[in-house]
Amino acid sequence: MKRNKFRWLTLLLITQFVIASFLPVYAEENVENKPIQIYVNDVQIELSTEPISKNGTILIPLRSLLESLNMNVQWNSEEQKINIYKNNLEVELKINSSTALVNGEEVKLSHPPILEKSIVYIPLRFISEVVGGTASWDGVNKVINIYIPVEEKPQQTSIVKNGKTIYTNEEVVVKDDVVFIPVNKLSEIIGIKANVSQDLKSVSIVKDGDSLVLEAGSNLAVINQVTVETDFKPFVHNNKLFVPSQFVGDLFGFTVTWNDETRQLFFYSRASMFDLEIIKKYPAVTNIPQLVPEENVMPIEGRRLLVSDNPETLDNLSFPNYEAVLWSDRVQSDEDKIDYRTYAYHVNKTGNTIKLGINITNYSDTNEIEIVDLRGSGKESSDGWSIIDVGVKIAELSISDKLPAIDLNNTVVGKGESITLDYFFANHEHLISFLHEFSVEKKSGTGPLDYELRIVACKDKSSDLSRIHGPLLKANDVHPRGTWNYSEIYAELPVYKVGDKDYSYSISNGFTDHWFSAENSFEQDKGTRDNKGHFGVKYRVKIPIENKDEKPRKLLIRLNPRGGLYAGAVRTPGGDYIITPMNAFYEVSNMMEYTVEEDKDELEFVIMHAGGGHLPVSINILTIYTLEDVIKK
């Protein structure tokens, strides 16, 4: 930094000397009374007003010059301060101050910036030479010539994610083997939330509880609130903030490589598939299950469930407009708080990347509402194996209560206001699914809750989703859609008697435990559909046990799909586990072993089915006998 400071001081001394040499010519030509022309790289720029001369220094209208140099400017009227940004350069000027800050270093000016008739004037030579160019004055023709080195132009490249090309002709800049990419494009590729400041000076990135803050022109990065020094500096080009793809990708679970010959940028997800232990599956055949008794099944009220899975495929027929509501919950209630679980599952076949998310509008004119304890996650799949990398992963996060917390900049929704709770991007031919839990509470005021919660989508990736209030897409198939006053279901199976060889009962069978029907949903007139597979639902199972063997017995509890490929996650007394994908009928998962100590006992567990799976699933119990037991029998 000392070297940079010395360079700038030397540059300013030379600048002031050159300006002084121009003064006689400037005076002789009486420039103040004649129009001055300014050229940047031989292209004349239009001025909002004429340049002026103060104490022998040429001052030019700030906005005219900066726009010609593609620089970003921020004006603080209270502090009379000007901040200027371009790539790795940051300049701070103050009205009537002869001291400037250049990348944090103080530099003396030959003349301070001034404010005249609401127009800010800045020293011509200081600004032109700070950005690495030169300026010259032609006193005879009254022309100022500014030459700025041409920046390295972005290269056109293809983006490949997990072996599949998802973008072509995208802009990247390669500097010293570091591939810089616009941060908004990077957020679409690796599924991060990138909040770029309005002046493009900084970006805050979050994903699944991890955070990163980068600033243009700075080699410091803040990772999970810890500041580290890096070998790169983000920069702004064409009103886009470019960040290092390898560094950001590595932090959020991707290996990023660049092929200089083919001009391709490759992203490979290396995130571990699951955090929970996976239950092994085995080839086996179970007996035909009975249906869980209808009188033993009931919903558990307390948290609403909003499901958006219809139309599941979003193409230009089902999604013909620029934007749409996929499903919504219109609420008018005397309650002060309503808890939610929202679940969305859609495939993008529009031909372009789309943006999906959750928004809410407060229609009350007497109270404010607040979003409390917002947690959630979204997963995207491009390889057709969605039951694994989308369905099971979301079920795992939900069953283990590890949905990441989401920090909203503003949690309060005022009268008549709308906000976005969360959003995601889905590339063409990609599946996107997201699940959230939160509460809507009355923050202040009087009167009933009066709001609408929506799952929305837009074909413009930069769109503000909070403003989308319609239209509602029509349901076009049998996939689930609706809002129910509960998100959990409870079933007590018949008593299992130790030694019974024929104990099997199917759950989520669409008949005896069909509480999530279209008829039970709110707003049936909007096109609700059955949720027979209980997607987004936690299914609690209780099994009473009788043991007349007068000694402890070990039981094996198994799961067997009865409708097609099935997977999910389960919480048992021994821990939380992943139910690996199984084919129907001839594969089983040994969910757990359980020892019955008394003559009567109870076993409870909770299952969440993976999106993309096929129901029903059978619960089968066997008694495990030792060799000694078999010999005795």
XYZ file of C-alpha atoms in Angstrom:
633
model
C 0.000 0.000 0.000
C 2.911 2.372 0.681
C 4.159 1.798 -2.849
C 0.698 2.630 -4.237
C 0.532 5.772 -2.113
C 3.950 6.897 -3.353
C 2.859 6.252 -6.940
C -0.277 8.350 -6.551
C 1.587 11.205 -4.858
C 4.146 11.201 -7.649
C 1.373 11.122 -10.234
C -0.364 14.090 -8.647
C 2.828 16.151 -8.542
C 3.378 15.466 -12.236
C -0.274 16.255 -12.932
C -0.085 19.600 -11.159
C 3.123 20.451 -13.026
C 1.481 19.628 -16.369
C -1.596 21.664 -15.479
C 0.598 24.610 -14.569
C 2.292 24.401 -17.970
C -1.116 24.579 -19.641
C -2.242 27.708 -17.817
C -0.735 30.329 -20.123
C -2.280 28.735 -23.185
C -5.547 28.343 -21.356
C -5.578 32.030 -20.442
C -4.548 33.201 -23.897
C -7.361 31.314 -25.571
C -9.881 32.582 -22.995
C -11.317 29.089 -22.674
C -13.839 30.184 -20.072
C -15.795 31.962 -22.783
C -15.581 29.226 -25.403
C -17.060 25.702 -25.521
C -14.736 22.850 -24.605
C -14.945 19.453 -26.226
C -14.009 16.261 -24.405
C -13.043 13.003 -26.079
C -12.643 9.646 -24.347
C -10.674 7.208 -26.509
C -11.418 9.474 -29.507
C -15.171 9.395 -28.873
C -16.766 12.715 -27.981
C -18.898 12.690 -24.853
C -21.923 14.849 -24.202
C -21.662 17.210 -21.242
C -24.519 18.165 -18.948
C -22.863 21.573 -18.548
C -19.624 23.269 -19.541
C -16.343 22.512 -17.718
C -15.040 25.293 -15.532
C -11.645 26.470 -14.365
C -10.772 27.129 -10.733
C -7.297 28.236 -9.678
C -5.865 26.901 -12.912
C -7.484 23.470 -12.622
C -10.030 22.205 -15.131
C -13.134 20.857 -13.409
C -15.707 18.795 -15.264
C -19.289 17.763 -14.399
C -18.974 14.544 -12.437
C -21.778 12.541 -14.033
C -20.780 13.269 -17.630
C -17.237 12.070 -17.086
C -18.041 9.022 -14.964
C -20.693 7.702 -17.320
C -18.219 7.929 -20.181
C -15.723 5.890 -18.149
C -18.304 3.245 -17.112
C -17.722 4.058 -13.462
C -20.176 3.647 -10.599
C -20.814 6.665 -8.404
C -22.596 7.139 -5.110
C -23.491 10.621 -3.854
C -24.077 11.279 -0.154
C -25.803 14.653 0.076
C -25.689 14.792 3.877
C -21.933 14.253 4.112
C -21.243 15.983 0.773
C -19.267 12.884 -0.192
C -18.702 11.115 -3.503
C -17.736 7.428 -3.744
C -16.491 6.159 -7.092
C -15.965 2.494 -7.993
C -14.485 0.774 -10.998
C -13.103 -2.764 -10.976
C -10.342 -2.837 -8.323
C -10.468 0.916 -7.761
C -12.301 2.767 -5.007
C -12.124 6.552 -4.702
C -13.686 8.796 -2.085
C -13.959 12.551 -2.612
C -15.527 15.246 -0.450
C -16.822 18.605 -1.547
C -14.296 21.379 -0.776
C -11.748 18.865 0.538
C -8.274 18.685 -1.002
C -7.744 15.161 0.336
C -9.022 12.084 -1.477
C -8.949 8.413 -0.532
C -7.698 6.056 -3.237
C -8.147 2.434 -2.186
C -7.920 3.618 1.409
C -4.796 5.764 0.939
C -4.873 9.559 1.328
C -3.925 11.576 -1.757
C -3.673 15.383 -1.986
C -5.565 17.107 -4.777
C -4.542 20.159 -6.736
C -8.106 21.376 -6.330
C -11.023 20.057 -4.269
C -14.315 18.966 -5.833
C -16.926 21.709 -5.739
C -20.699 21.976 -5.852
C -22.165 24.722 -8.012
C -25.833 25.087 -8.908
C -26.532 21.514 -7.737
C -23.827 20.137 -10.054
C -20.736 18.410 -8.691
C -17.480 19.255 -10.468
C -14.379 17.107 -10.085
C -10.754 17.618 -11.168
C -10.395 16.229 -14.664
C -6.822 15.016 -14.467
C -7.149 13.323 -11.107
C -10.047 11.120 -12.180
C -8.696 10.316 -15.639
C -5.265 9.298 -14.394
C -6.577 7.401 -11.357
C -8.231 4.885 -13.678
C -4.934 4.325 -15.433
C -5.393 6.679 -18.381
C -3.898 9.940 -19.590
C -5.359 13.385 -20.219
C -4.102 16.174 -22.471
C -5.288 19.708 -23.183
C -5.302 21.134 -26.703
C -5.439 24.852 -25.985
C -5.626 25.843 -29.632
C -8.687 23.729 -30.431
C -10.030 23.779 -26.878
C -10.163 19.982 -26.728
C -9.540 17.652 -23.783
C -8.394 14.177 -24.812
C -8.664 11.300 -22.340
C -7.281 7.872 -23.133
C -8.239 4.887 -20.984
C -6.664 1.442 -21.492
C -9.178 -0.981 -22.967
C -10.292 -3.532 -20.384
C -9.958 -7.229 -20.993
C -13.219 -8.282 -22.585
C -15.152 -11.220 -21.170
C -14.913 -14.509 -23.022
C -17.923 -16.456 -24.216
C -18.119 -19.874 -22.619
C -20.364 -22.858 -22.005
C -21.314 -23.836 -18.460
C -21.377 -27.566 -17.678
C -22.906 -28.774 -14.405
C -22.516 -32.393 -13.320
C -21.788 -33.429 -16.909
C -24.676 -31.548 -18.532
C -24.398 -28.273 -20.481
C -26.826 -25.833 -18.884
C -25.721 -22.514 -20.447
C -24.002 -21.423 -23.645
C -22.478 -18.067 -24.596
C -22.046 -16.926 -21.002
C -19.534 -14.237 -20.004
C -16.449 -15.041 -17.930
C -13.157 -13.216 -17.395
C -9.981 -15.250 -16.897
C -7.225 -13.514 -14.921
C -4.149 -15.332 -13.620
C -5.908 -18.709 -13.919
C -8.867 -17.412 -11.892
C -12.196 -17.565 -13.736
C -14.477 -14.690 -12.762
C -18.198 -14.955 -13.433
C -21.149 -12.633 -12.701
C -22.321 -13.490 -9.201
C -25.994 -13.578 -10.207
C -25.237 -16.222 -12.818
C -23.164 -18.184 -10.302
C -26.097 -18.155 -7.879
C -28.248 -19.889 -10.495
C -25.607 -22.532 -11.164
C -24.770 -23.653 -7.623
C -27.973 -22.672 -5.822
C -26.699 -19.888 -3.573
C -28.541 -16.750 -2.453
C -26.554 -13.722 -3.634
C -27.638 -10.331 -2.296
C -25.724 -7.705 -4.284
C -25.635 -4.160 -2.914
C -27.312 -1.490 -4.999
C -23.989 0.180 -5.793
C -22.483 -3.195 -6.845
C -19.803 -2.693 -4.214
C -20.405 -5.912 -2.275
C -22.295 -9.192 -2.225
C -23.548 -11.320 0.659
C -23.891 -15.018 -0.196
C -25.703 -17.639 1.892
C -26.566 -21.307 1.463
C -27.731 -23.838 4.046
C -26.465 -21.789 6.983
C -23.036 -20.881 5.524
C -22.224 -17.297 4.523
C -19.678 -15.381 2.438
C -19.206 -11.631 1.957
C -17.086 -10.223 -0.888
C -16.343 -6.618 -1.860
C -15.353 -5.211 -5.226
C -11.708 -4.175 -5.244
C -10.889 -5.960 -1.981
C -8.880 -9.134 -1.458
C -10.586 -9.760 1.892
C -13.427 -12.254 2.227
C -15.659 -12.831 5.250
C -16.486 -16.535 5.620
C -19.003 -17.333 8.356
C -18.057 -14.006 10.015
C -14.307 -14.761 9.872
C -12.184 -12.422 7.699
C -9.553 -14.068 5.476
C -7.121 -12.721 2.879
C -7.406 -14.031 -0.684
C -5.394 -13.856 -3.921
C -8.160 -12.206 -5.939
C -10.294 -9.081 -6.054
C -13.879 -9.086 -7.344
C -14.632 -6.348 -9.864
C -17.489 -4.649 -11.678
C -17.865 -4.826 -15.452
C -20.875 -3.691 -17.482
C -22.895 -3.236 -14.292
C -22.215 -6.812 -13.185
C -20.234 -7.884 -10.137
C -17.734 -10.586 -11.157
C -16.549 -13.040 -8.486
C -14.085 -15.976 -8.616
C -16.002 -19.104 -9.585
C -13.440 -21.552 -8.169
C -13.282 -19.905 -4.745
C -17.034 -19.485 -4.274
C -17.831 -22.886 -5.750
C -15.341 -24.604 -3.455
C -16.877 -22.995 -0.365
C -20.354 -24.208 -1.274
C -19.610 -27.782 -2.276
C -18.552 -27.615 -5.938
C -15.323 -28.399 -7.749
C -14.907 -25.860 -10.569
C -12.497 -26.393 -13.476
C -11.730 -24.381 -16.605
C -10.821 -25.864 -19.997
C -8.918 -23.149 -21.843
C -8.977 -25.000 -25.165
C -12.723 -25.640 -25.342
C -13.672 -22.496 -23.377
C -15.850 -24.520 -20.997
C -16.411 -23.996 -17.279
C -17.234 -27.204 -15.383
C -19.083 -27.445 -12.064
C -19.143 -30.763 -10.201
C -21.083 -31.139 -6.967
C -18.986 -32.924 -4.369
C -21.346 -32.504 -1.433
C -21.852 -35.668 0.558
C -25.119 -37.264 -0.426
C -26.514 -37.656 3.086
C -25.586 -36.842 6.662
C -27.704 -39.606 8.185
C -26.873 -43.287 8.138
C -28.462 -45.223 5.282
C -30.562 -48.276 6.059
C -29.494 -51.209 3.916
C -31.948 -52.955 1.642
C -32.221 -56.657 0.887
C -34.035 -58.828 -1.638
C -37.022 -60.310 0.137
C -40.728 -60.890 -0.251
C -43.227 -60.024 2.480
C -46.794 -61.135 2.859
C -49.569 -59.051 1.341
C -50.292 -56.178 3.740
C -53.621 -55.185 5.173
C -54.793 -51.588 5.139
C -54.171 -49.634 8.312
C -57.559 -49.517 10.124
C -59.368 -46.305 9.219
C -60.658 -45.734 12.751
C -57.068 -45.720 14.040
C -55.881 -42.870 11.792
C -56.234 -39.160 12.490
C -54.509 -35.899 11.540
C -52.435 -33.951 14.059
C -53.432 -30.316 13.913
C -51.001 -27.527 14.714
C -49.126 -26.730 11.500
C -50.736 -26.080 8.134
C -49.439 -27.856 5.048
C -49.338 -26.042 1.700
C -48.425 -28.289 -1.249
C -47.609 -27.044 -4.772
C -47.073 -29.937 -7.211
C -49.638 -29.218 -9.915
C -48.982 -28.586 -12.687
C -45.856 -30.546 -11.870
C -44.305 -29.888 -15.282
C -44.041 -26.195 -16.098
C -43.884 -25.806 -19.871
C -45.185 -23.153 -22.225
C -48.611 -24.806 -22.302
C -49.161 -25.182 -18.567
C -47.229 -21.970 -17.810
C -48.013 -19.676 -20.783
C -47.599 -16.320 -19.060
C -44.569 -14.332 -17.979
C -45.292 -15.059 -14.302
C -47.814 -17.037 -12.294
C -48.998 -18.242 -8.896
C -48.585 -22.008 -8.589
C -50.652 -22.293 -5.400
C -51.726 -19.984 -2.578
C -53.391 -19.872 0.823
C -55.774 -16.950 1.389
C -56.243 -16.496 5.133
C -58.701 -14.462 7.190
C -58.466 -15.641 10.779
C -58.995 -14.425 14.333
C -55.909 -16.371 15.409
C -52.779 -14.388 16.244
C -50.390 -17.005 14.858
C -50.498 -19.679 12.136
C -47.705 -22.242 11.692
C -46.793 -23.560 8.230
C -44.960 -26.234 6.350
C -44.822 -25.506 2.611
C -43.741 -28.045 0.009
C -43.152 -27.436 -3.713
C -42.136 -29.895 -6.436
C -41.918 -28.777 -10.090
C -40.066 -29.600 -13.312
C -39.002 -26.745 -15.600
C -39.506 -27.395 -19.308
C -40.050 -23.815 -20.460
C -36.787 -23.733 -22.412
C -35.182 -21.173 -20.089
C -34.123 -20.773 -16.479
C -37.023 -19.753 -14.245
C -37.209 -18.321 -10.741
C -39.519 -19.826 -8.112
C -40.181 -18.913 -4.511
C -42.556 -18.008 -1.702
C -44.154 -14.614 -1.129
C -46.769 -13.186 1.208
C -49.071 -10.149 1.043
C -50.639 -8.512 4.086
C -54.124 -7.313 3.098
C -54.996 -5.983 6.552
C -55.338 -2.237 7.027
C -55.311 -2.541 10.825
C -52.297 -4.716 11.687
C -48.776 -5.762 10.739
C -47.668 -9.380 10.475
C -44.259 -10.972 10.955
C -42.530 -14.076 9.565
C -41.045 -15.975 12.518
C -38.547 -18.879 12.684
C -38.181 -19.255 8.921
C -36.269 -22.407 8.009
C -36.054 -24.200 4.706
C -34.054 -25.697 1.872
C -34.353 -26.343 -1.844
C -32.727 -28.979 -4.036
C -32.357 -29.225 -7.800
C -31.824 -32.291 -9.982
C -30.668 -32.522 -13.574
C -29.845 -36.200 -13.970
C -33.284 -37.771 -13.632
C -32.478 -39.411 -10.271
C -34.587 -36.903 -8.384
C -35.756 -39.295 -5.682
C -32.174 -39.366 -4.349
C -30.680 -35.902 -4.776
C -33.937 -34.016 -4.203
C -36.614 -36.101 -2.498
C -34.544 -37.994 0.063
C -32.336 -35.007 0.893
C -35.303 -32.802 1.749
C -36.933 -35.606 3.755
C -33.658 -36.047 5.646
C -33.436 -32.365 6.589
C -37.052 -32.299 7.730
C -37.116 -35.559 9.709
C -33.898 -34.643 11.548
C -35.048 -31.063 12.267
C -32.022 -29.664 10.410
C -33.695 -27.318 7.959
C -31.300 -24.329 7.748
C -32.442 -21.047 9.272
C -33.087 -18.249 6.762
C -32.353 -14.641 7.708
C -34.736 -12.181 6.100
C -33.659 -8.562 5.780
C -37.162 -7.610 6.819
C -39.447 -10.033 8.637
C -42.308 -7.574 9.181
C -44.991 -7.178 6.509
C -46.773 -3.861 6.877
C -50.297 -2.969 5.855
C -50.718 -3.647 2.151
C -47.101 -4.781 1.741
C -45.625 -7.911 0.133
C -42.273 -9.622 0.734
C -40.404 -12.642 -0.637
C -39.580 -15.334 1.916
C -37.193 -17.394 -0.222
C -36.422 -18.112 -3.881
C -34.653 -20.621 -6.125
C -33.624 -21.037 -9.757
C -34.481 -24.013 -11.948
C -32.660 -24.552 -15.222
C -34.420 -25.990 -18.249
C -35.251 -29.696 -17.808
C -34.313 -29.500 -14.128
C -36.503 -30.467 -11.213
C -36.701 -28.125 -8.224
C -38.210 -28.948 -4.846
C -38.219 -26.879 -1.669
C -39.653 -27.275 1.820
C -40.015 -24.568 4.482
C -41.339 -24.233 8.003
C -42.253 -20.914 9.643
C -44.972 -18.997 11.442
C -47.073 -15.998 10.442
C -47.765 -13.883 13.530
C -49.635 -10.690 14.216
C -46.887 -8.186 15.012
C -48.922 -5.144 15.990
C -52.330 -3.582 15.552
C -55.826 -4.975 15.819
C -58.258 -7.020 13.794
C -57.993 -10.481 12.231
C -55.088 -11.848 10.221
C -55.736 -11.082 6.560
C -53.017 -12.259 4.164
C -52.193 -14.517 1.227
C -49.239 -16.908 1.103
C -48.144 -18.031 -2.368
C -45.787 -20.303 -4.282
C -44.877 -18.295 -7.393
C -42.769 -18.571 -10.546
C -41.403 -16.132 -13.120
C -39.590 -16.513 -16.437
C -37.468 -13.436 -15.647
C -34.572 -14.501 -13.421
C -34.111 -10.957 -12.089
C -37.768 -10.460 -11.188
C -38.900 -9.373 -7.729
C -41.121 -12.294 -6.741
C -42.908 -10.307 -4.032
C -44.980 -8.460 -6.631
C -46.453 -11.645 -8.207
C -50.076 -12.003 -7.108
C -51.470 -13.926 -10.093
C -52.687 -15.516 -12.230
C -53.144 -18.928 -10.604
C -52.176 -21.770 -12.930
C -54.804 -24.405 -13.637
C -54.277 -27.916 -12.294
C -53.830 -30.314 -15.202
C -53.176 -33.782 -13.770
C -53.378 -35.887 -10.605
C -50.365 -34.488 -8.769
C -51.168 -33.006 -5.332
C -52.109 -29.401 -4.676
C -53.848 -27.819 -1.723
C -53.679 -26.444 1.811
C -54.641 -28.490 4.844
C -55.045 -27.487 8.467
C -52.502 -30.127 9.508
C -49.165 -31.437 8.259
C -48.827 -34.626 10.318
C -50.839 -37.813 10.489
C -51.029 -40.384 13.273
C -51.820 -44.074 12.876
C -52.022 -46.714 15.572
C -51.605 -50.159 14.060
C -53.249 -53.268 15.533
C -51.447 -55.053 18.364
C -48.454 -57.085 17.294
C -48.187 -60.359 19.166
C -44.656 -61.689 19.468
C -44.280 -64.645 17.125
C -46.906 -63.461 14.619
C -45.666 -64.273 11.089
C -48.280 -62.373 9.101
C -48.103 -58.835 10.478
C -48.014 -56.288 7.614
C -49.952 -53.036 7.194
C -49.743 -50.474 4.409
C -49.704 -46.748 5.121
C -50.291 -43.848 2.726
C -52.547 -46.252 0.877
C -55.000 -43.633 -0.408
C -58.015 -45.292 1.210
C -58.069 -45.773 4.970
C -55.626 -42.960 5.850
C -56.595 -40.483 3.149
C -56.869 -37.337 5.268
C -55.082 -35.150 2.708
C -57.838 -35.319 0.117
C -58.877 -32.505 -2.217
C -62.136 -32.294 -0.282
C -60.328 -31.727 3.025
C -58.238 -28.885 1.595
C -59.027 -25.207 1.925
C -60.181 -23.343 -1.220
C -61.408 -26.355 -3.170
C -62.858 -24.067 -5.847
C -59.308 -23.113 -6.912
C -58.507 -26.620 -8.137
C -57.236 -28.741 -5.246
C -55.895 -32.254 -5.805
C -55.479 -35.276 -3.506
C -52.196 -35.743 -1.664
C -52.549 -39.522 -1.358
C -48.799 -40.005 -1.084
C -48.599 -37.646 1.908
C -45.766 -35.605 0.371
C -44.498 -32.978 2.794
C -46.235 -34.880 5.622
C -44.701 -36.461 8.709
C -46.401 -39.820 9.311
C -46.339 -40.955 12.968
C -46.832 -44.661 13.585
C -47.557 -46.383 16.899
C -47.476 -50.175 17.287
C -48.736 -51.787 20.526
C -46.869 -55.022 21.332
C -47.763 -58.066 23.432
C -45.141 -60.581 24.543
C -46.324 -63.794 26.193
C -42.997 -65.606 25.907
C -42.031 -64.539 29.453
C -38.594 -63.434 28.247
C -37.246 -60.482 26.242
C -37.729 -60.851 22.511
C -36.078 -59.039 19.629
C -38.242 -57.768 16.785
C -37.256 -56.790 13.236
C -39.295 -53.927 11.731
C -39.103 -53.811 7.943
C -40.385 -51.546 5.173
C -41.529 -52.864 1.803
C -42.756 -50.660 -1.099
C -46.088 -51.682 -2.601
C -46.556 -49.106 -5.357
C -43.211 -48.564 -7.097
C -39.770 -47.124 -6.395
C -39.790 -45.767 -2.843
C -37.411 -43.911 -0.497
C -37.611 -41.578 2.482
C -36.313 -40.798 5.955
C -37.330 -42.126 9.364
C -36.940 -41.148 13.026
C -36.764 -44.192 15.306
C -36.078 -44.582 19.041
C -32.499 -45.429 18.054
C -31.903 -42.419 15.788
C -32.675 -40.869 12.400
C -31.981 -42.769 9.169
C -32.230 -42.636 5.390
C -34.501 -45.181 3.717
C -32.615 -46.059 0.551
C -34.569 -46.374 -2.734
C -36.256 -49.771 -3.043
C -38.203 -51.444 -5.793
C -41.725 -52.558 -5.052
C -42.605 -55.997 -3.665
C -39.218 -57.772 -3.768
C -36.934 -55.416 -1.787
C -37.095 -54.538 1.919
C -35.256 -52.253 4.333
C -34.589 -53.498 7.836
C -35.650 -50.247 9.478
C -34.686 -51.257 13.012
C -34.442 -53.971 15.608
C -36.381 -53.545 18.828
C -36.205 -55.576 22.025
C -39.429 -56.130 23.954
C -38.589 -56.318 27.660
C -42.066 -56.512 29.204
C -45.218 -58.408 28.421
C -46.676 -55.211 26.944
C -44.838 -52.469 25.110
C -45.266 -49.736 22.498
C -43.075 -48.807 19.549
C -43.273 -45.408 17.810
C -41.488 -43.917 14.803
C -41.990 -41.121 12.244
C -41.614 -41.444 8.463
C -41.388 -38.791 5.751
C -41.732 -40.033 2.178
C -39.310 -38.733 -0.444
C -40.674 -36.648 -3.289
C -40.644 -38.680 -6.482
C -41.418 -41.911 -4.622
C -44.409 -44.181 -5.140
C -46.777 -45.195 -2.377
C -48.057 -47.103 -0.450
C -45.382 -48.647 1.753
C -45.849 -51.663 3.994
C -44.727 -51.990 7.630
C -43.793 -55.585 8.383
C -42.692 -57.081 11.742
C -40.903 -60.361 12.422
C -39.812 -61.960 15.691
C -36.119 -62.883 15.714
C -35.515 -66.250 17.346
C -32.150 -67.554 18.451
C -30.886 -70.988 17.434
C -31.617 -72.179 20.969
C -35.225 -71.007 20.621
C -35.605 -72.872 17.349
C -34.175 -76.094 18.802
C -36.526 -75.893 21.767
C -39.498 -75.446 19.470
